[in-house]
mmCIF file of C-alpha atoms in Angstrom:
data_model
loop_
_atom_site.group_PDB
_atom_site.id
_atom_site.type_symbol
_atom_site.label_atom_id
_atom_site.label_comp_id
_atom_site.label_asym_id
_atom_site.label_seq_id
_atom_site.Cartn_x
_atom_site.Cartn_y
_atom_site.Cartn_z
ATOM 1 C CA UNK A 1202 145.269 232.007 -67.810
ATOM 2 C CA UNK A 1203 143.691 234.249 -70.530
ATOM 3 C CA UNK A 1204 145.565 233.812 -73.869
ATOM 4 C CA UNK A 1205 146.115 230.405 -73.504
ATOM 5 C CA UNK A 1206 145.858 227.556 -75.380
ATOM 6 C CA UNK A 1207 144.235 227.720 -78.889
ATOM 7 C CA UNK A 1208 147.324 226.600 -80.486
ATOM 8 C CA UNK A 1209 147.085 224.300 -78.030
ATOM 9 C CA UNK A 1210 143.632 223.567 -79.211
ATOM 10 C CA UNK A 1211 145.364 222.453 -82.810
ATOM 11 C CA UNK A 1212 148.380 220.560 -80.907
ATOM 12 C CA UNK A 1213 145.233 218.364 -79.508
ATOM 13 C CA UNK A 1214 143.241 217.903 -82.733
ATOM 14 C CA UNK A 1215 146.104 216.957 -84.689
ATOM 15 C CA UNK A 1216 149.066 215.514 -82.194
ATOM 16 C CA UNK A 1217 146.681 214.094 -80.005
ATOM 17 C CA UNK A 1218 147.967 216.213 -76.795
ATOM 18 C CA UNK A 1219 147.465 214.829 -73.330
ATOM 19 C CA UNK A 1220 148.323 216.242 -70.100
ATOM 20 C CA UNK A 1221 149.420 213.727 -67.057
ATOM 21 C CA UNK A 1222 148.183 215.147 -63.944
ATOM 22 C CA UNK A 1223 150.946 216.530 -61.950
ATOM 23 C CA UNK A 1224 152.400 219.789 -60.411
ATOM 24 C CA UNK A 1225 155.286 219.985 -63.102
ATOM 25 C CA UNK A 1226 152.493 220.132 -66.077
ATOM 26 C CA UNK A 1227 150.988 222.983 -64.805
ATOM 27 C CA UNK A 1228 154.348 224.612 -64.322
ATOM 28 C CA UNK A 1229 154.381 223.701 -68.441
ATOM 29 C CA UNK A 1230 151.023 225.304 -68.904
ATOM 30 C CA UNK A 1231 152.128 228.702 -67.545
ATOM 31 C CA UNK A 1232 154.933 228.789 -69.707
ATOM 32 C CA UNK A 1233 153.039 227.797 -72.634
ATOM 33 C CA UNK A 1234 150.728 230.971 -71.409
ATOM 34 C CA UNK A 1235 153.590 233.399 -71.752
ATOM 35 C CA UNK A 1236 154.890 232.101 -74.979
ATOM 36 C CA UNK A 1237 151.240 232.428 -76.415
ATOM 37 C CA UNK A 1238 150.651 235.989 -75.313
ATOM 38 C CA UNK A 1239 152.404 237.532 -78.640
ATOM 39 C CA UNK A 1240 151.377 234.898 -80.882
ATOM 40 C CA UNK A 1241 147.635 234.797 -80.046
ATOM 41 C CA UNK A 1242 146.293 237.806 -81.998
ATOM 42 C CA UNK A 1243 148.005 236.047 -85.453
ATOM 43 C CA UNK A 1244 146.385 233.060 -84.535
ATOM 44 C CA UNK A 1245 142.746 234.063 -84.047
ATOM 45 C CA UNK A 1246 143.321 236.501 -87.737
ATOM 46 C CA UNK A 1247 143.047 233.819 -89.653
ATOM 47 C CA UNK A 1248 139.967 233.517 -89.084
ATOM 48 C CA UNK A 1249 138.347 235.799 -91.354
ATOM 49 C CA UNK A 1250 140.362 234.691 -94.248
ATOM 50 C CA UNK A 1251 139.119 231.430 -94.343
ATOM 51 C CA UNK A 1252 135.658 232.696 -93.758
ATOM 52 C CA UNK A 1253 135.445 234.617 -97.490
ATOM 53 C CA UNK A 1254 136.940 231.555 -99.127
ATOM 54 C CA UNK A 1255 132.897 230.939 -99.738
ATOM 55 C CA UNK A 1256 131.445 231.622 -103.002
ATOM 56 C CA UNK A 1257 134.047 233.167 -105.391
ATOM 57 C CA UNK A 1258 132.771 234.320 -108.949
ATOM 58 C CA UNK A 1259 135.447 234.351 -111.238
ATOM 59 C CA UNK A 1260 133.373 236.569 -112.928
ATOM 60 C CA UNK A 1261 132.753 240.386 -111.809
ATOM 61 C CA UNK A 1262 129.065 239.845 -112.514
ATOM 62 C CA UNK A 1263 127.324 236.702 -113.724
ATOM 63 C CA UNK A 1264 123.952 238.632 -116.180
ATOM 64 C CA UNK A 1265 121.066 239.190 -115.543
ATOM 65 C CA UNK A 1266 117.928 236.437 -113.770
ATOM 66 C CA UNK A 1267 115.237 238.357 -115.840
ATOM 67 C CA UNK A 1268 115.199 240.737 -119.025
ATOM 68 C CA UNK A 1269 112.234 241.666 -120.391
ATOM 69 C CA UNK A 1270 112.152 240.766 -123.206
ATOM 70 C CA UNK A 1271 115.201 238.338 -123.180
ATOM 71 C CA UNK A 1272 117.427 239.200 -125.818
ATOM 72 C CA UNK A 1273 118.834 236.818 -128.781
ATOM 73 C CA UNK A 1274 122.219 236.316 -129.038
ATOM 74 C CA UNK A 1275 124.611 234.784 -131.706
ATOM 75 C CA UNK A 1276 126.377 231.461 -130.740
ATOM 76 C CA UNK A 1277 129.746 230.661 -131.859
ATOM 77 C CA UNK A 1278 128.482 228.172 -134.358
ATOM 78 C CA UNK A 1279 126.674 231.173 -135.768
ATOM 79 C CA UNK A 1280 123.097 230.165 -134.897
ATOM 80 C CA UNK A 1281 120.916 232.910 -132.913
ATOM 81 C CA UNK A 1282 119.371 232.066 -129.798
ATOM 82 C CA UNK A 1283 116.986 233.465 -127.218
ATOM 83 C CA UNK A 1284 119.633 234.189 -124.124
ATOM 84 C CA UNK A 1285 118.799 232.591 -120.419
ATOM 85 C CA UNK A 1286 118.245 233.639 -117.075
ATOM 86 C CA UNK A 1287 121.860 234.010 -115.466
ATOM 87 C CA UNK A 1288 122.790 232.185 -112.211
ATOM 88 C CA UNK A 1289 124.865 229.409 -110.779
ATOM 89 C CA UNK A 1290 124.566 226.657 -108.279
ATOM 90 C CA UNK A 1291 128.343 225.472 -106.806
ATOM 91 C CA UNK A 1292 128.905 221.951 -106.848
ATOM 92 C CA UNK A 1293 132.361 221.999 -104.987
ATOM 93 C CA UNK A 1294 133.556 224.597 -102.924
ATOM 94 C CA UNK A 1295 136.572 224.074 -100.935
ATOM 95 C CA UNK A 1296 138.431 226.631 -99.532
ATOM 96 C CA UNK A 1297 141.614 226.586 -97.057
ATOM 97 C CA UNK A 1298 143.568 229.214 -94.641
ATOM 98 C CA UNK A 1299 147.185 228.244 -93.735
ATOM 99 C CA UNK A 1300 149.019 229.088 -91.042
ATOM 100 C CA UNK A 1301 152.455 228.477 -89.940
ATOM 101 C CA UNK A 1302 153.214 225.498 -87.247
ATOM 102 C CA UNK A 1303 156.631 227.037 -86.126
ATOM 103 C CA UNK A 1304 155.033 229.079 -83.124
ATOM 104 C CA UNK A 1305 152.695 226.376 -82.241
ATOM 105 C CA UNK A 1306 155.406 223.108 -82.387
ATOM 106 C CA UNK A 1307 157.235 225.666 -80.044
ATOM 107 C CA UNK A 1308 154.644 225.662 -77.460
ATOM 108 C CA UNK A 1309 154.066 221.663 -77.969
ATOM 109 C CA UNK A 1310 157.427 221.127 -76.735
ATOM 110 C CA UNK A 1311 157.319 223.286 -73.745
ATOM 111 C CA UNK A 1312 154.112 221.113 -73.033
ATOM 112 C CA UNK A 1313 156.681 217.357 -73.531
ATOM 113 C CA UNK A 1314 155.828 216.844 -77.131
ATOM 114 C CA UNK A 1315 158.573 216.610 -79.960
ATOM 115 C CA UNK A 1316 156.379 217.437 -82.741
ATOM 116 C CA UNK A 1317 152.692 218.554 -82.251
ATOM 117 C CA UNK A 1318 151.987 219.228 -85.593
ATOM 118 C CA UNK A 1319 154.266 217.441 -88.108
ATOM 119 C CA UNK A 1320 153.387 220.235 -90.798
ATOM 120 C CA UNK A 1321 154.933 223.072 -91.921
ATOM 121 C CA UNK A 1322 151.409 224.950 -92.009
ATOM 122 C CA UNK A 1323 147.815 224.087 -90.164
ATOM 123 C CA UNK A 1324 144.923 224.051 -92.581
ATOM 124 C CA UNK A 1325 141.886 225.951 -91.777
ATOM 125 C CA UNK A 1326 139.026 224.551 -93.920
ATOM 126 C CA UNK A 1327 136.090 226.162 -95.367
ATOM 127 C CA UNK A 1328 133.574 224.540 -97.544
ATOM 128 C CA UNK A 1329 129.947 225.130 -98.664
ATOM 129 C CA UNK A 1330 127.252 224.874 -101.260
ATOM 130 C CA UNK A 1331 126.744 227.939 -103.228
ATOM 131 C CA UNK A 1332 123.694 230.072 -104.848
ATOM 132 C CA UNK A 1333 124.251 232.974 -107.325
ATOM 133 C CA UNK A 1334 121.755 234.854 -109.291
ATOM 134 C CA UNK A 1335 121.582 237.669 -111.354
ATOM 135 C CA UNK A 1336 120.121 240.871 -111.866
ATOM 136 C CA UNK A 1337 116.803 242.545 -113.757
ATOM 137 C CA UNK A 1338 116.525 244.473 -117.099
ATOM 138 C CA UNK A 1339 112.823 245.252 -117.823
ATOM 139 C CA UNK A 1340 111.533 248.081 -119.350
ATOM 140 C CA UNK A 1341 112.937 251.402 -117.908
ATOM 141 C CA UNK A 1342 114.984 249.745 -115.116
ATOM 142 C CA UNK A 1343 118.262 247.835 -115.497
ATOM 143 C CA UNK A 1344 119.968 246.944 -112.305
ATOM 144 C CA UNK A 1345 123.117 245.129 -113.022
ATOM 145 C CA UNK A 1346 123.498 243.420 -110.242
ATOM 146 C CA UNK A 1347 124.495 239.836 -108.636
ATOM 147 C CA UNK A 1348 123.376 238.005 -105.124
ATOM 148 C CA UNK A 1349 124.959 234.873 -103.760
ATOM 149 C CA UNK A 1350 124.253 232.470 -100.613
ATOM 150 C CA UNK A 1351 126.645 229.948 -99.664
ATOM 151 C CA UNK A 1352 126.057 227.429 -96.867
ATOM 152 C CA UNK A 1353 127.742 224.539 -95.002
ATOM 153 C CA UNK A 1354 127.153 222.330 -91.587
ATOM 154 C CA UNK A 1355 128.868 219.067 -90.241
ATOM 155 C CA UNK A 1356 128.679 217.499 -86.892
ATOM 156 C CA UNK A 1357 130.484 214.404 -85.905
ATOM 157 C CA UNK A 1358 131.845 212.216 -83.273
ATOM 158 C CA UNK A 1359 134.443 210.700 -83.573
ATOM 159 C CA UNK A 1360 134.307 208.619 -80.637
ATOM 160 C CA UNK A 1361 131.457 206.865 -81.884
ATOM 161 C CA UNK A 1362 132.618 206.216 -85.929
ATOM 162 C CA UNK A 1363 136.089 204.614 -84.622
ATOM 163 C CA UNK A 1364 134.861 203.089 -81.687
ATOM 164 C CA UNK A 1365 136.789 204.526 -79.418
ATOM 165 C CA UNK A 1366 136.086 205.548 -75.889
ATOM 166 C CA UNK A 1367 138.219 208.779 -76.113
ATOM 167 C CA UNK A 1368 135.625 211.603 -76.359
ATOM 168 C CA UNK A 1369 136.496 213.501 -79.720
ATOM 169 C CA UNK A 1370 133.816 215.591 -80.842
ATOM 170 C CA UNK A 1371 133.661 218.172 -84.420
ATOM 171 C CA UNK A 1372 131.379 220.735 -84.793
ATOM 172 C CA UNK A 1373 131.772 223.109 -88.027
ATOM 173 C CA UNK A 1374 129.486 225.693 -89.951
ATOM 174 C CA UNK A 1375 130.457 228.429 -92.322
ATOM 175 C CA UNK A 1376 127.463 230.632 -94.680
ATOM 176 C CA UNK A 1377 127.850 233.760 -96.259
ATOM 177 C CA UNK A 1378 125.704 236.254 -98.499
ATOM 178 C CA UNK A 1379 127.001 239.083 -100.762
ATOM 179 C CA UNK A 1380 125.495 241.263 -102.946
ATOM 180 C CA UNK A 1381 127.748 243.317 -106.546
ATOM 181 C CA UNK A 1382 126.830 245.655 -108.637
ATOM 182 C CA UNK A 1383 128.099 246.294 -111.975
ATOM 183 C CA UNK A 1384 130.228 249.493 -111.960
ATOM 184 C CA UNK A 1385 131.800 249.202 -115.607
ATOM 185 C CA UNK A 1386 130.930 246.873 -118.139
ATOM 186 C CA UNK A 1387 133.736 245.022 -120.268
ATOM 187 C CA UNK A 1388 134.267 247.060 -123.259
ATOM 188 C CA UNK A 1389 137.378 246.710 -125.804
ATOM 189 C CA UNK A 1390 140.249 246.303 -122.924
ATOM 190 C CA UNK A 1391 137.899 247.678 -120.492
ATOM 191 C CA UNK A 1392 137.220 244.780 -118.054
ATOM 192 C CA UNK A 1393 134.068 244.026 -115.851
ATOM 193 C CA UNK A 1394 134.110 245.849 -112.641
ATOM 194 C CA UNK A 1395 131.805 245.487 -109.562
ATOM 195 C CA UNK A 1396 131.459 246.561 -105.876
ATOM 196 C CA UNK A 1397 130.326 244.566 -103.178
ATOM 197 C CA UNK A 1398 129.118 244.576 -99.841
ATOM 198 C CA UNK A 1399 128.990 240.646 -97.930
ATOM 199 C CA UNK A 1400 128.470 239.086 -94.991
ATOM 200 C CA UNK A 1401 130.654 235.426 -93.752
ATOM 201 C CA UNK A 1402 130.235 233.632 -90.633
ATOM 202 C CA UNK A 1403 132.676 230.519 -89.409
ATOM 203 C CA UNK A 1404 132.231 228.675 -86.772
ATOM 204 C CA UNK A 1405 134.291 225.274 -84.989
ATOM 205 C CA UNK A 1406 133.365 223.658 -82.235
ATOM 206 C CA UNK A 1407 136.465 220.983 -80.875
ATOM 207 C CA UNK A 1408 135.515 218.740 -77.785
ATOM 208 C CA UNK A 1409 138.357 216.770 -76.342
ATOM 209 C CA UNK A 1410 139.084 214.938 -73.419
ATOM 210 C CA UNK A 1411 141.071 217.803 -72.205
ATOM 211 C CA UNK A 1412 140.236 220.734 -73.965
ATOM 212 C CA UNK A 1413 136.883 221.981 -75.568
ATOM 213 C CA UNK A 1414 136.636 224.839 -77.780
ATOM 214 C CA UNK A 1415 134.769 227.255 -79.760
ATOM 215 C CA UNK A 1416 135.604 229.368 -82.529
ATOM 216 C CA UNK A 1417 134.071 231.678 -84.507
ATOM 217 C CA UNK A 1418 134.264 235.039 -86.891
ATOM 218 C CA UNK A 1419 131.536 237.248 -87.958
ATOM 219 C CA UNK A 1420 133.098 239.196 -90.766
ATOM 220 C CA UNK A 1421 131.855 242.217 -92.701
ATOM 221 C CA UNK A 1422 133.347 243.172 -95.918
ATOM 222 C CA UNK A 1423 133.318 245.474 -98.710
ATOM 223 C CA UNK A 1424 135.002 244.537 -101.749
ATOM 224 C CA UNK A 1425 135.477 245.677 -105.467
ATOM 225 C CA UNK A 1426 136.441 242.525 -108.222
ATOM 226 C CA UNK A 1427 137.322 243.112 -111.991
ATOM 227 C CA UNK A 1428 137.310 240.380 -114.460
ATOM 228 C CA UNK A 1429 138.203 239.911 -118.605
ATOM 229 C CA UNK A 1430 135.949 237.226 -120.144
ATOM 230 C CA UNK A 1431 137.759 235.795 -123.057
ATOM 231 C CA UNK A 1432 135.568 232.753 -124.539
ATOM 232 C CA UNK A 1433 135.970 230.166 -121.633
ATOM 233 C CA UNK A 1434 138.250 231.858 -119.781
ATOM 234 C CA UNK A 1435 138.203 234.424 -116.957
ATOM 235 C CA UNK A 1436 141.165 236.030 -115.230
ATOM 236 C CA UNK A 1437 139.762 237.797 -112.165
ATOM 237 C CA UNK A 1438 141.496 240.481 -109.334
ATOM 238 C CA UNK A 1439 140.112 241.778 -106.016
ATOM 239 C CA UNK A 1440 140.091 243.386 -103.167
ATOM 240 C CA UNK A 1441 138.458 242.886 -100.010
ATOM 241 C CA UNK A 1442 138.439 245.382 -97.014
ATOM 242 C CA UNK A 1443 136.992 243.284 -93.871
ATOM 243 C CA UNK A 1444 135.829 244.610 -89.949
ATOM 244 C CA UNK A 1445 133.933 242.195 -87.406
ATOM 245 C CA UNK A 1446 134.306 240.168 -84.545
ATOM 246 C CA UNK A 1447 136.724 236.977 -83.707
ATOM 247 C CA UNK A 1448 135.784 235.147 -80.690
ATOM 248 C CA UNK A 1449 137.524 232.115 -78.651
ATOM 249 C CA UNK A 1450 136.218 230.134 -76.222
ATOM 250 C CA UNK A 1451 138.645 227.443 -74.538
ATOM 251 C CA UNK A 1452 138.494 224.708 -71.179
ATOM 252 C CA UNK A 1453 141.169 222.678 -70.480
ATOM 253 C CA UNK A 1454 140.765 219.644 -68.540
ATOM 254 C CA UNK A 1455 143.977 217.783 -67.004
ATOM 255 C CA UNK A 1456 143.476 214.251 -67.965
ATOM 256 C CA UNK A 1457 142.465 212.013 -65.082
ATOM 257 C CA UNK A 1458 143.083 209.157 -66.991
ATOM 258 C CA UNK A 1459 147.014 209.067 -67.009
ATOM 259 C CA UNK A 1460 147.844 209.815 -63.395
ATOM 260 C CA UNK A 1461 145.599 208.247 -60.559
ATOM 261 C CA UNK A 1462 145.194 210.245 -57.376
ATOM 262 C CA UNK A 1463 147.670 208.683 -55.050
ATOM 263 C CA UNK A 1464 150.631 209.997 -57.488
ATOM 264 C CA UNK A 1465 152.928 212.062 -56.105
ATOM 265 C CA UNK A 1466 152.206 215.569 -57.054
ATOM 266 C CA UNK A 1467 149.093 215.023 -57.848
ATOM 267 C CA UNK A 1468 146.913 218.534 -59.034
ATOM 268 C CA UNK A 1469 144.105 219.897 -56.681
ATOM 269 C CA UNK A 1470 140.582 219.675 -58.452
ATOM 270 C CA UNK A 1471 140.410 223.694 -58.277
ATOM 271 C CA UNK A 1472 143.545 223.346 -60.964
ATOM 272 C CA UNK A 1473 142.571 220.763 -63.157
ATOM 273 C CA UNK A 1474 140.087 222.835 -65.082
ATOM 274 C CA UNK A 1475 140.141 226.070 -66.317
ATOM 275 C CA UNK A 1476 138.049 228.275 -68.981
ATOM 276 C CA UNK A 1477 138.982 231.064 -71.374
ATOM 277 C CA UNK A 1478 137.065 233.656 -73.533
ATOM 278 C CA UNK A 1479 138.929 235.832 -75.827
ATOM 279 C CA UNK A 1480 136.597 238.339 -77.969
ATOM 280 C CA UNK A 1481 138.999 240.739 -80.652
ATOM 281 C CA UNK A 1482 137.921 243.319 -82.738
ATOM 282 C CA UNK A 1483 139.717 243.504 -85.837
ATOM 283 C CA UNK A 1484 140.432 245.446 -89.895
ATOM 284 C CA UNK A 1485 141.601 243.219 -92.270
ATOM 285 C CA UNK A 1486 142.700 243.865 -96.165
ATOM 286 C CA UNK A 1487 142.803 240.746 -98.865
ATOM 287 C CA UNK A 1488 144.208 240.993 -102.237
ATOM 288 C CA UNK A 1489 142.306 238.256 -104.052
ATOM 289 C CA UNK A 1490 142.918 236.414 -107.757
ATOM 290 C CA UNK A 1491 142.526 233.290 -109.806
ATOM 291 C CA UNK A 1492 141.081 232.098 -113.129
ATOM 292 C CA UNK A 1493 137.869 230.548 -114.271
ATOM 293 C CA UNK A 1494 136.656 228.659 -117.020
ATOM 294 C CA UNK A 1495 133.745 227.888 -118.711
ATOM 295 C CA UNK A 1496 132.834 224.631 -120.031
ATOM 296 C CA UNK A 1497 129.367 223.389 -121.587
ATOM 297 C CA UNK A 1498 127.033 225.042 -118.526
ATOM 298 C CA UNK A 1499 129.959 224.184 -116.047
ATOM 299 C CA UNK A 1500 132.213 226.729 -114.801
ATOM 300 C CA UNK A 1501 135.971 225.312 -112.884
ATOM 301 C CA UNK A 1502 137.804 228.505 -110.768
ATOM 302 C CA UNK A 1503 141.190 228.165 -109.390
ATOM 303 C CA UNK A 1504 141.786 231.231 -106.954
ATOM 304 C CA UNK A 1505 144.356 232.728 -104.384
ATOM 305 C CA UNK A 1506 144.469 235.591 -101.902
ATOM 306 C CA UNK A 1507 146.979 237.153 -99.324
ATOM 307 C CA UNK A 1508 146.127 239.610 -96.476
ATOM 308 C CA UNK A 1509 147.804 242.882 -96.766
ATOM 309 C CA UNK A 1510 147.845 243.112 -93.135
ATOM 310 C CA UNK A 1511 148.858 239.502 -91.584
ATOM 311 C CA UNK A 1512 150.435 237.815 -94.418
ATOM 312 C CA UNK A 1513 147.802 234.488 -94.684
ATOM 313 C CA UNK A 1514 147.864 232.449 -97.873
ATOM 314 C CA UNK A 1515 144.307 231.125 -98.752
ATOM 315 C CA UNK A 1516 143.022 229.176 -101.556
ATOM 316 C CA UNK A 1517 139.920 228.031 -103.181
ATOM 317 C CA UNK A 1518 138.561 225.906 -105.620
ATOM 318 C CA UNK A 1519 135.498 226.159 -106.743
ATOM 319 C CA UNK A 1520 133.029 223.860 -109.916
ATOM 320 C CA UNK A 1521 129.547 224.910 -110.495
ATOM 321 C CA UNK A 1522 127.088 224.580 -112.533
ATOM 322 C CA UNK A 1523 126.363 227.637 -114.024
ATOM 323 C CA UNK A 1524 124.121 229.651 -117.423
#
């Protein structure tokens, strides 16, 4: 039953799908199984978009960590000052993936459900904690560059915190690293411009009391950003080219709980079970945007992206602290 049921997956988490234990169900399940077989591959390439919703600089590059010596510089007021070490530390990052519900609703009424999902698009969260720091000037060498870290874990049952008996189980990490380096500097109407090379992991675990699952992305991107400070405010464009790995890992369990065994029609043990693993290769293109702005040492960013190849919306928004 190989391209199965990680729409079902969502249907479960969010409709709270059951499955009563009879013959006609798994007649249901096999035509859920043919309906998913051309919708899969758009459902697992989402992934990666979510995954490098971590850690967005409005800016192309942030400064430099260490000059030596540091230079002054002239505030607005007019008063000179010694300049400081560049880097941020995010506050808030939240980022989301959407994907339409119309393919998946489909398959939640072939399985006896009206409306799975009552959405027009499923969310795919990302959110983290984020490091950026900046680059070295000292004597002969000036290396214009930027490095960020971004991290996030959770792990909770639900079971326990609603004291319920139904097993419901979440499991969710994303972290990322990236490196830029400062191609042209912002000069008249010339704008920053940087190159990148990064590195962004997700990864959900969903344990139900029919259907556990794992998903995950290991995504590898290069990227190129430009970005026009004016005062407090930076409008910012991108591109990101990414390669890697999406894997899915499903079992689904026909629940015991709603049919006994004496029923009529009542499903073998060697059919009320089954696992799936799904492993894709994949070459995905982002066009990426939004606006920052800077405010005392805080810095707000509002941002947006597409992918040129599969059409997903994301979003993030982002409030560090940042010098």
């Amino acid at each position: 039953m190989k391209k199965l049921v990680l729409a079902v997956l969502c249907a479960a988490a969010l409709g709270e799908l059951g499955f009563s234990q009879t013959l006609s169900d798994v007649a249901k399940l096999e035509d859920a199984e043919r309906q998913m077989k051309d919708y899969f591959p758009s459902f697992i390439k989402v992934l990666p978009d979510v995954a490098v919703q971590q850690n967005v600089q409005p800016k192309a590059w942030i400064g430099y960590l260490y000059q030596d010596p540091f230079p002054q510089i002239t505030k607005r007021s007019g008063k000179t000052a010694r300049e400081l070490p560049h880097f941020t530390v995010g506050l808030v990052n939240v980022g989301v993936g959407l994907l339409s519900t119309d393919t998946l609703n489909k398959i939640g009424k072939t399985l006896g459900r009206e409306e799975v999902i009552p959405l027009p698009v499923l969310p795919f969260p990302s959110v983290s904690f984020d490091l950026r720091i900046g680059g070295i000037k000292t004597g002969g060498v000036d290396l214009p560059f930027d490095l960020g870290f971004s991290f996030f874990t959770l792990n909770l049952d639900f079971g326990s915190l609603l004291g319920d008996d139904a097993s419901l189980g979440l499991k969710w990490t994303n972290w990322g690293v990236d490196a830029r380096y400062l191609v042209l500097r912002q000069r008249g109407a010339i704008p920053d411009v940087s190159a990148g090379v990064g590195f962004a992991q997700w990864l959900l675990d969903l344990d139900t009391q029919v259907i556990d699952t794992a998903l995950s992305t290991n995504t590898v991107y290069v990227s190129g950003q430009a970005s026009y400070t004016l005062n407090f405010f930076v409008p910012y464009l991108g591109l990101k080219m990414m390669t890697g790995t999406n894997k899915g890992k499903v079992t689904l369990t026909l629940d015991d709980s709603l049919v006994p065994p004496q029923a009529a029609g009542y499903v073998p043990e060697d059919q009320k079970s089954r696992t799936l693993d799904r492993e894709d290769p994949f070459f995905q293109m982002q066009i990426f945007g939004g606006f920052g702005f800077d405010w005392l040492v805080f810095q707000t960013s509002v941002g947006a992206s597409i992918d040129v190849f599969t059409g997903t919306p994301a979003f993030n928004f982002i409030t560090r602290f940042s010098l």
